[in-house]
PDB file of C-alpha atoms and ligand atoms in Angstrom:
ATOM      1  CA  UNK A   1      -3.205   1.856  21.879  1.00 79.00           C
ATOM      2  CA  UNK A   2      -0.633  -0.570  19.988  1.00 90.00           C
ATOM      3  CA  UNK A   3      -0.435   0.811  16.632  1.00 95.00           C
ATOM      4  CA  UNK A   4      -1.054  -1.527  13.877  1.00 98.00           C
ATOM      5  CA  UNK A   5       2.417  -1.513  12.754  1.00 98.00           C
ATOM      6  CA  UNK A   6       6.052  -0.567  14.010  1.00 98.00           C
ATOM      7  CA  UNK A   7       8.982   0.391  11.880  1.00 98.00           C
ATOM      8  CA  UNK A   8      11.545   0.980  14.468  1.00 97.00           C
ATOM      9  CA  UNK A   9      15.467   1.636  13.440  1.00 97.00           C
ATOM     10  CA  UNK A  10      15.468   0.818  10.014  1.00 97.00           C
ATOM     11  CA  UNK A  11      18.827   0.920   7.667  1.00 97.00           C
ATOM     12  CA  UNK A  12      18.892   0.003   4.102  1.00 97.00           C
ATOM     13  CA  UNK A  13      21.535   0.584   2.737  1.00 96.00           C
ATOM     14  CA  UNK A  14      22.614   0.471  -1.016  1.00 95.00           C
ATOM     15  CA  UNK A  15      26.690   0.435  -1.644  1.00 94.00           C
ATOM     16  CA  UNK A  16      28.017   3.003  -0.134  1.00 93.00           C
ATOM     17  CA  UNK A  17      23.756   4.981  -0.397  1.00 95.00           C
ATOM     18  CA  UNK A  18      21.793   4.948   2.580  1.00 96.00           C
ATOM     19  CA  UNK A  19      18.937   4.255   1.409  1.00 97.00           C
ATOM     20  CA  UNK A  20      17.098   4.310   5.384  1.00 98.00           C
ATOM     21  CA  UNK A  21      19.192   5.698   7.588  1.00 96.00           C
ATOM     22  CA  UNK A  22      17.564   4.553  10.864  1.00 96.00           C
ATOM     23  CA  UNK A  23      13.499   5.178  10.062  1.00 97.00           C
ATOM     24  CA  UNK A  24      10.884   5.055  12.701  1.00 97.00           C
ATOM     25  CA  UNK A  25       7.405   4.685  11.779  1.00 97.00           C
ATOM     26  CA  UNK A  26       4.300   3.430  12.788  1.00 97.00           C
ATOM     27  CA  UNK A  27       0.329   3.028  11.635  1.00 98.00           C
ATOM     28  CA  UNK A  28      -2.397   2.425  13.670  1.00 97.00           C
ATOM     29  CA  UNK A  29      -5.619   0.838  13.323  1.00 96.00           C
ATOM     30  CA  UNK A  30      -7.782   2.473  10.493  1.00 95.00           C
ATOM     31  CA  UNK A  31      -5.305   5.320   9.464  1.00 97.00           C
ATOM     32  CA  UNK A  32      -4.424   6.585   6.118  1.00 98.00           C
ATOM     33  CA  UNK A  33      -0.668   7.925   7.040  1.00 98.00           C
ATOM     34  CA  UNK A  34       0.817   9.531   3.976  1.00 98.00           C
ATOM     35  CA  UNK A  35       4.938   9.000   3.111  1.00 97.00           C
ATOM     36  CA  UNK A  36       5.530  11.662   1.151  1.00 96.00           C
ATOM     37  CA  UNK A  37       8.923  13.495  -0.022  1.00 94.00           C
ATOM     38  CA  UNK A  38      11.219  13.927  -3.163  1.00 93.00           C
ATOM     39  CA  UNK A  39      12.095  11.285  -5.531  1.00 93.00           C
ATOM     40  CA  UNK A  40      14.740   9.238  -4.000  1.00 95.00           C
ATOM     41  CA  UNK A  41      13.568   9.588  -0.675  1.00 96.00           C
ATOM     42  CA  UNK A  42      13.246   6.538   0.464  1.00 97.00           C
ATOM     43  CA  UNK A  43       9.454   5.526   0.153  1.00 97.00           C
ATOM     44  CA  UNK A  44       8.913   2.588  -1.706  1.00 96.00           C
ATOM     45  CA  UNK A  45      12.203   1.085   0.004  1.00 97.00           C
ATOM     46  CA  UNK A  46      10.564   1.704   3.630  1.00 98.00           C
ATOM     47  CA  UNK A  47       7.666  -0.182   1.939  1.00 97.00           C
ATOM     48  CA  UNK A  48       9.539  -2.363   0.712  1.00 97.00           C
ATOM     49  CA  UNK A  49      11.055  -3.291   4.551  1.00 98.00           C
ATOM     50  CA  UNK A  50       7.216  -3.082   5.559  1.00 98.00           C
ATOM     51  CA  UNK A  51       5.996  -5.773   3.707  1.00 97.00           C
ATOM     52  CA  UNK A  52       8.534  -8.352   3.449  1.00 97.00           C
ATOM     53  CA  UNK A  53      10.845  -8.201   0.305  1.00 96.00           C
ATOM     54  CA  UNK A  54      13.550  -6.184   1.649  1.00 96.00           C
ATOM     55  CA  UNK A  55      15.598  -6.826   4.489  1.00 94.00           C
ATOM     56  CA  UNK A  56      16.979  -3.968   6.155  1.00 94.00           C
ATOM     57  CA  UNK A  57      20.128  -4.431   8.547  1.00 91.00           C
ATOM     58  CA  UNK A  58      20.572  -6.397  12.078  1.00 85.00           C
ATOM     59  CA  UNK A  59      18.608  -4.365  14.743  1.00 88.00           C
ATOM     60  CA  UNK A  60      15.966  -2.405  12.812  1.00 94.00           C
ATOM     61  CA  UNK A  61      12.559  -3.857  13.438  1.00 96.00           C
ATOM     62  CA  UNK A  62       8.905  -4.555  12.087  1.00 98.00           C
ATOM     63  CA  UNK A  63       6.107  -5.730  14.571  1.00 98.00           C
ATOM     64  CA  UNK A  64       2.735  -5.477  12.675  1.00 98.00           C
ATOM     65  CA  UNK A  65      -0.198  -6.648  14.931  1.00 96.00           C
ATOM     66  CA  UNK A  66       1.579  -7.122  17.955  1.00 93.00           C
ATOM     67  CA  UNK A  67       4.333  -9.673  16.777  1.00 96.00           C
ATOM     68  CA  UNK A  68       7.407  -9.187  15.529  1.00 96.00           C
ATOM     69  CA  UNK A  69       7.553  -9.560  11.730  1.00 97.00           C
ATOM     70  CA  UNK A  70      10.782  -8.758  10.835  1.00 96.00           C
ATOM     71  CA  UNK A  71      12.058 -12.360   9.656  1.00 93.00           C
ATOM     72  CA  UNK A  72       8.700 -13.637   8.064  1.00 96.00           C
ATOM     73  CA  UNK A  73       8.602 -13.394   4.308  1.00 95.00           C
ATOM     74  CA  UNK A  74       6.615 -11.333   2.006  1.00 93.00           C
ATOM     75  CA  UNK A  75       4.220 -14.144   1.423  1.00 91.00           C
ATOM     76  CA  UNK A  76       3.980 -14.804   5.455  1.00 93.00           C
ATOM     77  CA  UNK A  77       3.353 -11.443   5.682  1.00 95.00           C
ATOM     78  CA  UNK A  78       0.793 -10.712   3.076  1.00 93.00           C
ATOM     79  CA  UNK A  79      -1.454 -13.609   5.097  1.00 91.00           C
ATOM     80  CA  UNK A  80      -1.200 -12.379   8.678  1.00 93.00           C
ATOM     81  CA  UNK A  81      -2.818  -8.813   6.271  1.00 95.00           C
ATOM     82  CA  UNK A  82      -0.447  -7.085   4.947  1.00 96.00           C
ATOM     83  CA  UNK A  83      -0.766  -6.489   1.263  1.00 94.00           C
ATOM     84  CA  UNK A  84       0.269  -3.648  -1.776  1.00 93.00           C
ATOM     85  CA  UNK A  85       0.290  -2.517  -5.001  1.00 90.00           C
ATOM     86  CA  UNK A  86       3.195  -1.607  -6.598  1.00 82.00           C
ATOM     87  CA  UNK A  87       5.427   1.766  -8.055  1.00 74.00           C
ATOM     88  CA  UNK A  88       4.929  -0.137 -11.324  1.00 77.00           C
ATOM     89  CA  UNK A  89       1.052  -1.137 -12.017  1.00 72.00           C
ATOM     90  CA  UNK A  90       1.191  -5.355 -11.938  1.00 83.00           C
ATOM     91  CA  UNK A  91      -1.938  -6.839 -13.500  1.00 91.00           C
ATOM     92  CA  UNK A  92      -2.470 -10.143 -15.427  1.00 94.00           C
ATOM     93  CA  UNK A  93      -3.042  -8.095 -19.328  1.00 94.00           C
ATOM     94  CA  UNK A  94      -4.463 -11.094 -20.566  1.00 95.00           C
ATOM     95  CA  UNK A  95      -6.949 -11.970 -18.120  1.00 96.00           C
ATOM     96  CA  UNK A  96     -10.555 -10.239 -17.299  1.00 96.00           C
ATOM     97  CA  UNK A  97     -10.472  -8.040 -14.492  1.00 97.00           C
ATOM     98  CA  UNK A  98     -12.079 -10.801 -13.174  1.00 96.00           C
ATOM     99  CA  UNK A  99     -10.030 -13.647 -13.212  1.00 94.00           C
ATOM    100  CA  UNK A 100      -7.342 -11.176 -12.110  1.00 95.00           C
ATOM    101  CA  UNK A 101      -9.653 -10.195  -8.774  1.00 95.00           C
ATOM    102  CA  UNK A 102      -9.596 -14.866  -8.752  1.00 93.00           C
ATOM    103  CA  UNK A 103      -6.164 -15.638  -8.924  1.00 90.00           C
ATOM    104  CA  UNK A 104      -5.553 -12.168  -6.269  1.00 90.00           C
ATOM    105  CA  UNK A 105      -8.681 -13.832  -3.826  1.00 88.00           C
ATOM    106  CA  UNK A 106      -7.291 -17.683  -4.242  1.00 82.00           C
ATOM    107  CA  UNK A 107      -4.938 -17.892  -1.546  1.00 73.00           C
ATOM    108  CA  UNK A 108      -7.146 -16.638   1.093  1.00 69.00           C
ATOM    109  CA  UNK A 109     -10.302 -17.234  -0.222  1.00 62.00           C
ATOM    110  CA  UNK A 110     -11.683 -19.570   2.621  1.00 60.00           C
ATOM    111  CA  UNK A 111     -10.976 -19.194   5.874  1.00 63.00           C
ATOM    112  CA  UNK A 112      -7.661 -21.649   6.819  1.00 60.00           C
ATOM    113  CA  UNK A 113      -8.368 -25.558   7.442  1.00 58.00           C
ATOM    114  CA  UNK A 114     -11.708 -24.967   6.984  1.00 60.00           C
ATOM    115  CA  UNK A 115     -14.135 -27.391   4.501  1.00 61.00           C
ATOM    116  CA  UNK A 116     -15.781 -24.960   1.953  1.00 59.00           C
ATOM    117  CA  UNK A 117     -18.731 -26.045  -0.550  1.00 57.00           C
ATOM    118  CA  UNK A 118     -17.473 -26.048  -3.251  1.00 66.00           C
ATOM    119  CA  UNK A 119     -14.335 -25.574  -3.278  1.00 73.00           C
ATOM    120  CA  UNK A 120     -11.593 -22.577  -3.025  1.00 74.00           C
ATOM    121  CA  UNK A 121     -12.181 -21.254  -6.720  1.00 81.00           C
ATOM    122  CA  UNK A 122     -15.333 -21.293  -6.153  1.00 82.00           C
ATOM    123  CA  UNK A 123     -15.201 -19.311  -2.902  1.00 81.00           C
ATOM    124  CA  UNK A 124     -12.582 -16.921  -5.217  1.00 83.00           C
ATOM    125  CA  UNK A 125     -15.396 -15.785  -7.353  1.00 87.00           C
ATOM    126  CA  UNK A 126     -17.496 -15.181  -5.238  1.00 87.00           C
ATOM    127  CA  UNK A 127     -15.448 -12.170  -3.567  1.00 90.00           C
ATOM    128  CA  UNK A 128     -14.339 -11.464  -7.165  1.00 94.00           C
ATOM    129  CA  UNK A 129     -17.776  -9.755  -7.617  1.00 95.00           C
ATOM    130  CA  UNK A 130     -18.413  -7.220  -4.602  1.00 96.00           C
ATOM    131  CA  UNK A 131     -14.335  -6.134  -4.586  1.00 96.00           C
ATOM    132  CA  UNK A 132     -15.120  -4.914  -8.365  1.00 97.00           C
ATOM    133  CA  UNK A 133     -17.724  -3.434  -7.613  1.00 97.00           C
ATOM    134  CA  UNK A 134     -16.341  -1.002  -5.137  1.00 96.00           C
ATOM    135  CA  UNK A 135     -12.947  -0.131  -6.991  1.00 97.00           C
ATOM    136  CA  UNK A 136     -16.097   0.756  -9.978  1.00 96.00           C
ATOM    137  CA  UNK A 137     -15.026  -1.917 -12.463  1.00 98.00           C
ATOM    138  CA  UNK A 138     -18.199  -3.609 -12.331  1.00 97.00           C
ATOM    139  CA  UNK A 139     -19.054  -2.748 -15.756  1.00 97.00           C
ATOM    140  CA  UNK A 140     -16.118  -3.981 -17.697  1.00 98.00           C
ATOM    141  CA  UNK A 141     -15.588  -7.038 -14.993  1.00 97.00           C
ATOM    142  CA  UNK A 142     -15.646  -9.506 -18.320  1.00 97.00           C
ATOM    143  CA  UNK A 143     -12.896  -7.102 -19.730  1.00 98.00           C
ATOM    144  CA  UNK A 144      -9.518  -8.329 -20.598  1.00 97.00           C
ATOM    145  CA  UNK A 145      -6.708  -5.574 -17.901  1.00 97.00           C
ATOM    146  CA  UNK A 146      -4.718  -5.202 -21.086  1.00 96.00           C
ATOM    147  CA  UNK A 147      -7.749  -3.389 -22.279  1.00 97.00           C
ATOM    148  CA  UNK A 148      -8.179  -1.307 -19.220  1.00 96.00           C
ATOM    149  CA  UNK A 149      -7.320   2.360 -18.923  1.00 95.00           C
ATOM    150  CA  UNK A 150      -4.467   3.164 -16.945  1.00 92.00           C
ATOM    151  CA  UNK A 151      -7.121   4.197 -13.927  1.00 94.00           C
ATOM    152  CA  UNK A 152      -9.022   1.193 -14.665  1.00 96.00           C
ATOM    153  CA  UNK A 153      -6.169  -0.621 -14.288  1.00 95.00           C
ATOM    154  CA  UNK A 154      -4.774   0.787 -10.935  1.00 94.00           C
ATOM    155  CA  UNK A 155      -8.477   0.322  -9.528  1.00 96.00           C
ATOM    156  CA  UNK A 156      -8.078  -3.350 -10.570  1.00 96.00           C
ATOM    157  CA  UNK A 157      -4.553  -3.115  -9.014  1.00 95.00           C
ATOM    158  CA  UNK A 158      -5.957  -1.939  -5.452  1.00 96.00           C
ATOM    159  CA  UNK A 159      -9.288  -4.651  -5.764  1.00 96.00           C
ATOM    160  CA  UNK A 160      -6.766  -7.444  -6.327  1.00 95.00           C
ATOM    161  CA  UNK A 161      -4.647  -6.242  -3.301  1.00 94.00           C
ATOM    162  CA  UNK A 162      -8.650  -6.180  -1.422  1.00 95.00           C
ATOM    163  CA  UNK A 163      -8.418  -9.707  -2.729  1.00 92.00           C
ATOM    164  CA  UNK A 164      -5.710 -10.444   0.313  1.00 89.00           C
ATOM    165  CA  UNK A 165      -8.236  -9.073   2.917  1.00 91.00           C
ATOM    166  CA  UNK A 166      -5.697  -6.544   4.422  1.00 94.00           C
ATOM    167  CA  UNK A 167      -5.689  -4.982   7.627  1.00 96.00           C
ATOM    168  CA  UNK A 168      -3.035  -2.291   6.312  1.00 98.00           C
ATOM    169  CA  UNK A 169      -3.346  -1.281   2.370  1.00 97.00           C
ATOM    170  CA  UNK A 170       0.403  -0.216   0.836  1.00 97.00           C
ATOM    171  CA  UNK A 171      -0.341   2.120  -2.135  1.00 96.00           C
ATOM    172  CA  UNK A 172       2.789   3.130  -3.851  1.00 95.00           C
ATOM    173  CA  UNK A 173       2.007   5.727  -6.027  1.00 95.00           C
ATOM    174  CA  UNK A 174      -1.854   5.133  -7.224  1.00 94.00           C
ATOM    175  CA  UNK A 175      -2.004   7.880  -8.811  1.00 94.00           C
ATOM    176  CA  UNK A 176       1.093   8.494 -10.614  1.00 91.00           C
ATOM    177  CA  UNK A 177      -0.153   8.958 -14.555  1.00 91.00           C
ATOM    178  CA  UNK A 178      -3.505   9.232 -13.847  1.00 93.00           C
ATOM    179  CA  UNK A 179      -5.289  12.414 -15.706  1.00 93.00           C
ATOM    180  CA  UNK A 180      -7.145  14.645 -12.515  1.00 93.00           C
ATOM    181  CA  UNK A 181     -10.826  12.975 -13.606  1.00 93.00           C
ATOM    182  CA  UNK A 182      -8.867   9.569 -12.865  1.00 93.00           C
ATOM    183  CA  UNK A 183      -7.424  11.476  -9.264  1.00 94.00           C
ATOM    184  CA  UNK A 184     -10.628  12.458  -8.084  1.00 94.00           C
ATOM    185  CA  UNK A 185     -12.951   9.133  -9.044  1.00 94.00           C
ATOM    186  CA  UNK A 186      -9.670   7.059  -7.301  1.00 95.00           C
ATOM    187  CA  UNK A 187      -9.682   9.869  -4.323  1.00 95.00           C
ATOM    188  CA  UNK A 188     -14.062   9.141  -3.636  1.00 96.00           C
ATOM    189  CA  UNK A 189     -13.114   4.837  -4.212  1.00 96.00           C
ATOM    190  CA  UNK A 190     -10.130   4.957  -1.683  1.00 96.00           C
ATOM    191  CA  UNK A 191     -12.415   7.392   1.406  1.00 96.00           C
ATOM    192  CA  UNK A 192     -14.949   4.802   0.653  1.00 95.00           C
ATOM    193  CA  UNK A 193     -12.094   1.798   2.368  1.00 96.00           C
ATOM    194  CA  UNK A 194     -13.611   0.486   5.161  1.00 94.00           C
ATOM    195  CA  UNK A 195     -11.760   1.877   7.952  1.00 94.00           C
ATOM    196  CA  UNK A 196     -11.242  -2.185   9.290  1.00 94.00           C
ATOM    197  CA  UNK A 197      -8.596  -1.476   6.502  1.00 97.00           C
ATOM    198  CA  UNK A 198      -5.092   0.465   7.620  1.00 98.00           C
ATOM    199  CA  UNK A 199      -4.008   2.732   4.649  1.00 98.00           C
ATOM    200  CA  UNK A 200      -0.063   3.528   3.894  1.00 98.00           C
ATOM    201  CA  UNK A 201       0.020   5.951   0.652  1.00 97.00           C
ATOM    202  CA  UNK A 202       3.256   6.683  -0.582  1.00 97.00           C
ATOM    203  CA  UNK A 203       1.677   9.726  -3.290  1.00 95.00           C
ATOM    204  CA  UNK A 204       4.155  12.781  -5.075  1.00 92.00           C
ATOM    205  CA  UNK A 205      -0.093  14.058  -5.751  1.00 92.00           C
ATOM    206  CA  UNK A 206      -0.454  15.852  -3.276  1.00 91.00           C
ATOM    207  CA  UNK A 207      -3.377  17.093  -3.673  1.00 90.00           C
ATOM    208  CA  UNK A 208      -4.713  12.993  -3.226  1.00 93.00           C
ATOM    209  CA  UNK A 209      -2.620  13.632  -0.237  1.00 95.00           C
ATOM    210  CA  UNK A 210      -4.362  15.610   1.726  1.00 93.00           C
ATOM    211  CA  UNK A 211      -8.309  14.433   0.820  1.00 93.00           C
ATOM    212  CA  UNK A 212      -7.145  11.117   1.831  1.00 96.00           C
ATOM    213  CA  UNK A 213      -4.642  11.033   4.738  1.00 97.00           C
ATOM    214  CA  UNK A 214      -4.891  12.028   8.376  1.00 96.00           C
ATOM    215  CA  UNK A 215      -1.420  11.557   9.380  1.00 97.00           C
ATOM    216  CA  UNK A 216       1.537  12.741   7.047  1.00 97.00           C
ATOM    217  CA  UNK A 217       5.635  11.421   7.378  1.00 97.00           C
ATOM    218  CA  UNK A 218       7.651  13.164   5.324  1.00 95.00           C
ATOM    219  CA  UNK A 219      10.471  11.300   4.406  1.00 96.00           C
ATOM    220  CA  UNK A 220      13.765  12.762   2.734  1.00 94.00           C
ATOM    221  CA  UNK A 221      17.115  11.606   2.648  1.00 95.00           C
ATOM    222  CA  UNK A 222      16.056   8.156   4.082  1.00 97.00           C
ATOM    223  CA  UNK A 223      15.563  10.500   7.374  1.00 96.00           C
ATOM    224  CA  UNK A 224      12.416  10.938   8.420  1.00 96.00           C
ATOM    225  CA  UNK A 225      12.551  15.564   7.989  1.00 93.00           C
ATOM    226  CA  UNK A 226       8.673  15.711   9.532  1.00 94.00           C
ATOM    227  CA  UNK A 227       5.535  14.410  10.974  1.00 95.00           C
ATOM    228  CA  UNK A 228       2.165  15.873  11.923  1.00 95.00           C
ATOM    229  CA  UNK A 229      -1.235  15.636  10.342  1.00 95.00           C
ATOM    230  CA  UNK A 230      -2.009  17.287   7.183  1.00 94.00           C
ATOM    231  CA  UNK A 231      -2.554  20.449   8.423  1.00 93.00           C
ATOM    232  CA  UNK A 232       0.807  21.184   9.983  1.00 93.00           C
ATOM    233  CA  UNK A 233       2.763  19.397   7.394  1.00 93.00           C
ATOM    234  CA  UNK A 234       0.999  21.360   4.635  1.00 90.00           C
ATOM    235  CA  UNK A 235       2.424  24.984   6.176  1.00 89.00           C
ATOM    236  CA  UNK A 236       5.693  23.268   6.967  1.00 88.00           C
ATOM    237  CA  UNK A 237       8.363  25.403   5.520  1.00 86.00           C
ATOM    238  CA  UNK A 238      10.899  22.558   6.028  1.00 81.00           C
ATOM    239  CA  UNK A 239       9.081  20.761   4.169  1.00 81.00           C
ATOM    240  CA  UNK A 240       8.294  23.320   2.255  1.00 81.00           C
ATOM    241  CA  UNK A 241      12.489  23.956   1.898  1.00 81.00           C
ATOM    242  CA  UNK A 242      12.435  19.982   0.949  1.00 77.00           C
ATOM    243  CA  UNK A 243      10.090  19.942  -1.841  1.00 75.00           C
ATOM    244  CA  UNK A 244      11.738  22.606  -3.366  1.00 75.00           C
ATOM    245  CA  UNK A 245      14.827  21.383  -3.253  1.00 72.00           C
ATOM    246  CA  UNK A 246      14.156  17.719  -4.116  1.00 61.00           C
ATOM    247  CA  UNK A 247      10.927  17.167  -6.185  1.00 52.00           C
ATOM    248  CA  UNK A 248      11.225  16.184 -10.169  1.00 43.00           C
TER     249      UNK A 248
HETATM  250  N1  ATP B   1      17.794  -2.108  -5.509  1.00 97.09           N
HETATM  251  C1  ATP B   1      18.636  -0.766  -5.808  1.00 97.09           C
HETATM  252  N2  ATP B   1      19.901  -0.510  -5.961  1.00 97.09           N
HETATM  253  C2  ATP B   1      20.630   0.701  -5.202  1.00 97.09           C
HETATM  254  N3  ATP B   1      20.167   1.414  -5.149  1.00 97.09           N
HETATM  255  C3  ATP B   1      18.937   1.356  -4.706  1.00 97.09           C
HETATM  256  C4  ATP B   1      18.013   0.344  -5.287  1.00 97.09           C
HETATM  257  N4  ATP B   1      16.983   0.624  -5.131  1.00 97.09           N
HETATM  258  C5  ATP B   1      16.518   1.542  -4.504  1.00 97.09           C
HETATM  259  N5  ATP B   1      18.013   1.996  -4.215  1.00 97.09           N
HETATM  260  C6  ATP B   1      18.451   3.934  -4.368  1.00 97.09           C
HETATM  261  O1  ATP B   1      17.386   4.217  -2.803  1.00 97.09           O
HETATM  262  C7  ATP B   1      17.033   5.420  -3.274  1.00 97.09           C
HETATM  263  C8  ATP B   1      15.601   5.027  -2.815  1.00 97.09           C
HETATM  264  O2  ATP B   1      15.213   4.992  -3.370  1.00 97.09           O
HETATM  265  P1  ATP B   1      13.284   4.433  -2.821  1.00 97.09           P
HETATM  266  O3  ATP B   1      13.126   3.444  -4.669  1.00 97.09           O
HETATM  267  O4  ATP B   1      13.199   3.887  -2.297  1.00 97.09           O
HETATM  268  O5  ATP B   1      12.895   6.390  -3.404  1.00 97.09           O
HETATM  269  P2  ATP B   1      11.849   6.816  -3.134  1.00 97.09           P
HETATM  270  O6  ATP B   1      11.591   8.070  -2.619  1.00 97.09           O
HETATM  271  O7  ATP B   1      10.549   5.562  -3.518  1.00 97.09           O
HETATM  272  O8  ATP B   1      11.572   7.572  -4.401  1.00 97.09           O
HETATM  273  P3  ATP B   1      10.743   8.009  -5.782  1.00 97.09           P
HETATM  274  O9  ATP B   1       9.588   8.555  -5.499  1.00 97.09           O
HETATM  275  O10 ATP B   1      11.458   8.355  -6.941  1.00 97.09           O
HETATM  276  O11 ATP B   1      10.121   6.733  -6.293  1.00 97.09           O
HETATM  277  C9  ATP B   1      17.286   5.981  -4.799  1.00 97.09           C
HETATM  278  O12 ATP B   1      18.251   6.938  -3.817  1.00 97.09           O
HETATM  279  C10 ATP B   1      17.939   4.886  -5.213  1.00 97.09           C
HETATM  280  O13 ATP B   1      18.795   5.008  -6.564  1.00 97.09           O
HETATM  281 MG1   MG B   2       9.036   5.162  -4.909  1.00 97.09          MG
END
C-alpha cells in the first residue's frame, strides 16, 4: 500500500549545521507514528518540512496522498489535509474555546465551491461543539482560552488542528509541561481519535509514545538512527545509548 506520506532524502542546513542530513520517513493511513530523539535531533525541523514551513535543500521530496507537495506552502498543504500543533502552544487567549475552534474551522467549514445554508461561519460554529466535545472541552467551551489550564490549551490546539479536517495530524510535544494526570487525559483523547486521521507525534515523554504509537522512528543528529515497533525501540541498545548521550 502506498504510504499517505513519504519523505525522501530531506536535507536542511543552518549555516554549517546539518539539522537534517538526508532523512527518509513514511506514514501510512491511520498510523500512529512517533518521532523521538535527543534535543536538537531535528524532529521539529522535520515536522516543519512536512508542513511546508521549511524548504529542504534541492533533491529532497515530500509526497502526500499520491502527489508531490514539495513545492507547496503550509496553507496549500493544510488544504490537502496536513495540520499541526506547534511545540509552543498557539491559541488566541482572549477568544473563548469555541471561538478559537470556529476561527480554525472557517477555511474548511464548507466543502469547496459548494453553497451552504447559513454560510461558512454558521457551518464552522456547527462543527465547533463536537470538536470541543471530542477533545474533552465541552464544559469550558465559553471560557477564554487564556483562562484555561495548560493541558486544556493543548487539547484546544488539537481541536483546532482537527477543525482543518486533517488526514495527517502533526503533534510537536503535546505533553510538554503537562502534569501526569493531564498526560493521562491526553493519551485517552489521542487514542480515541478516528483512524481516518494518521498521527505523527514528536514527544520526549516516552510513556505517551509507548501508549500511543504503533511505529517509532528515532532521529539523532539529523539522521534516522532506528525505526521499528515500540517494543523493538524500547529494547534497542542503540536507542538507549542515544538517549543516555543526548537527552536533556
Ligand atoms: N531557525 C534555525 N536557525 C538555526 N538553527 C536552527 C534553526 N532551527 C533549528 N536549528 C537547529 O537545528 C537543530 C535541530 O533543531 P530542531 O528544533 O529540529 O530539534 P528538535 O529535535 O526538535 O529538538 P527539541 O527536542 O529540543 O525540540 C538544532 O541544533 C537547532 O539548534
Ligand atoms: Mg523540537
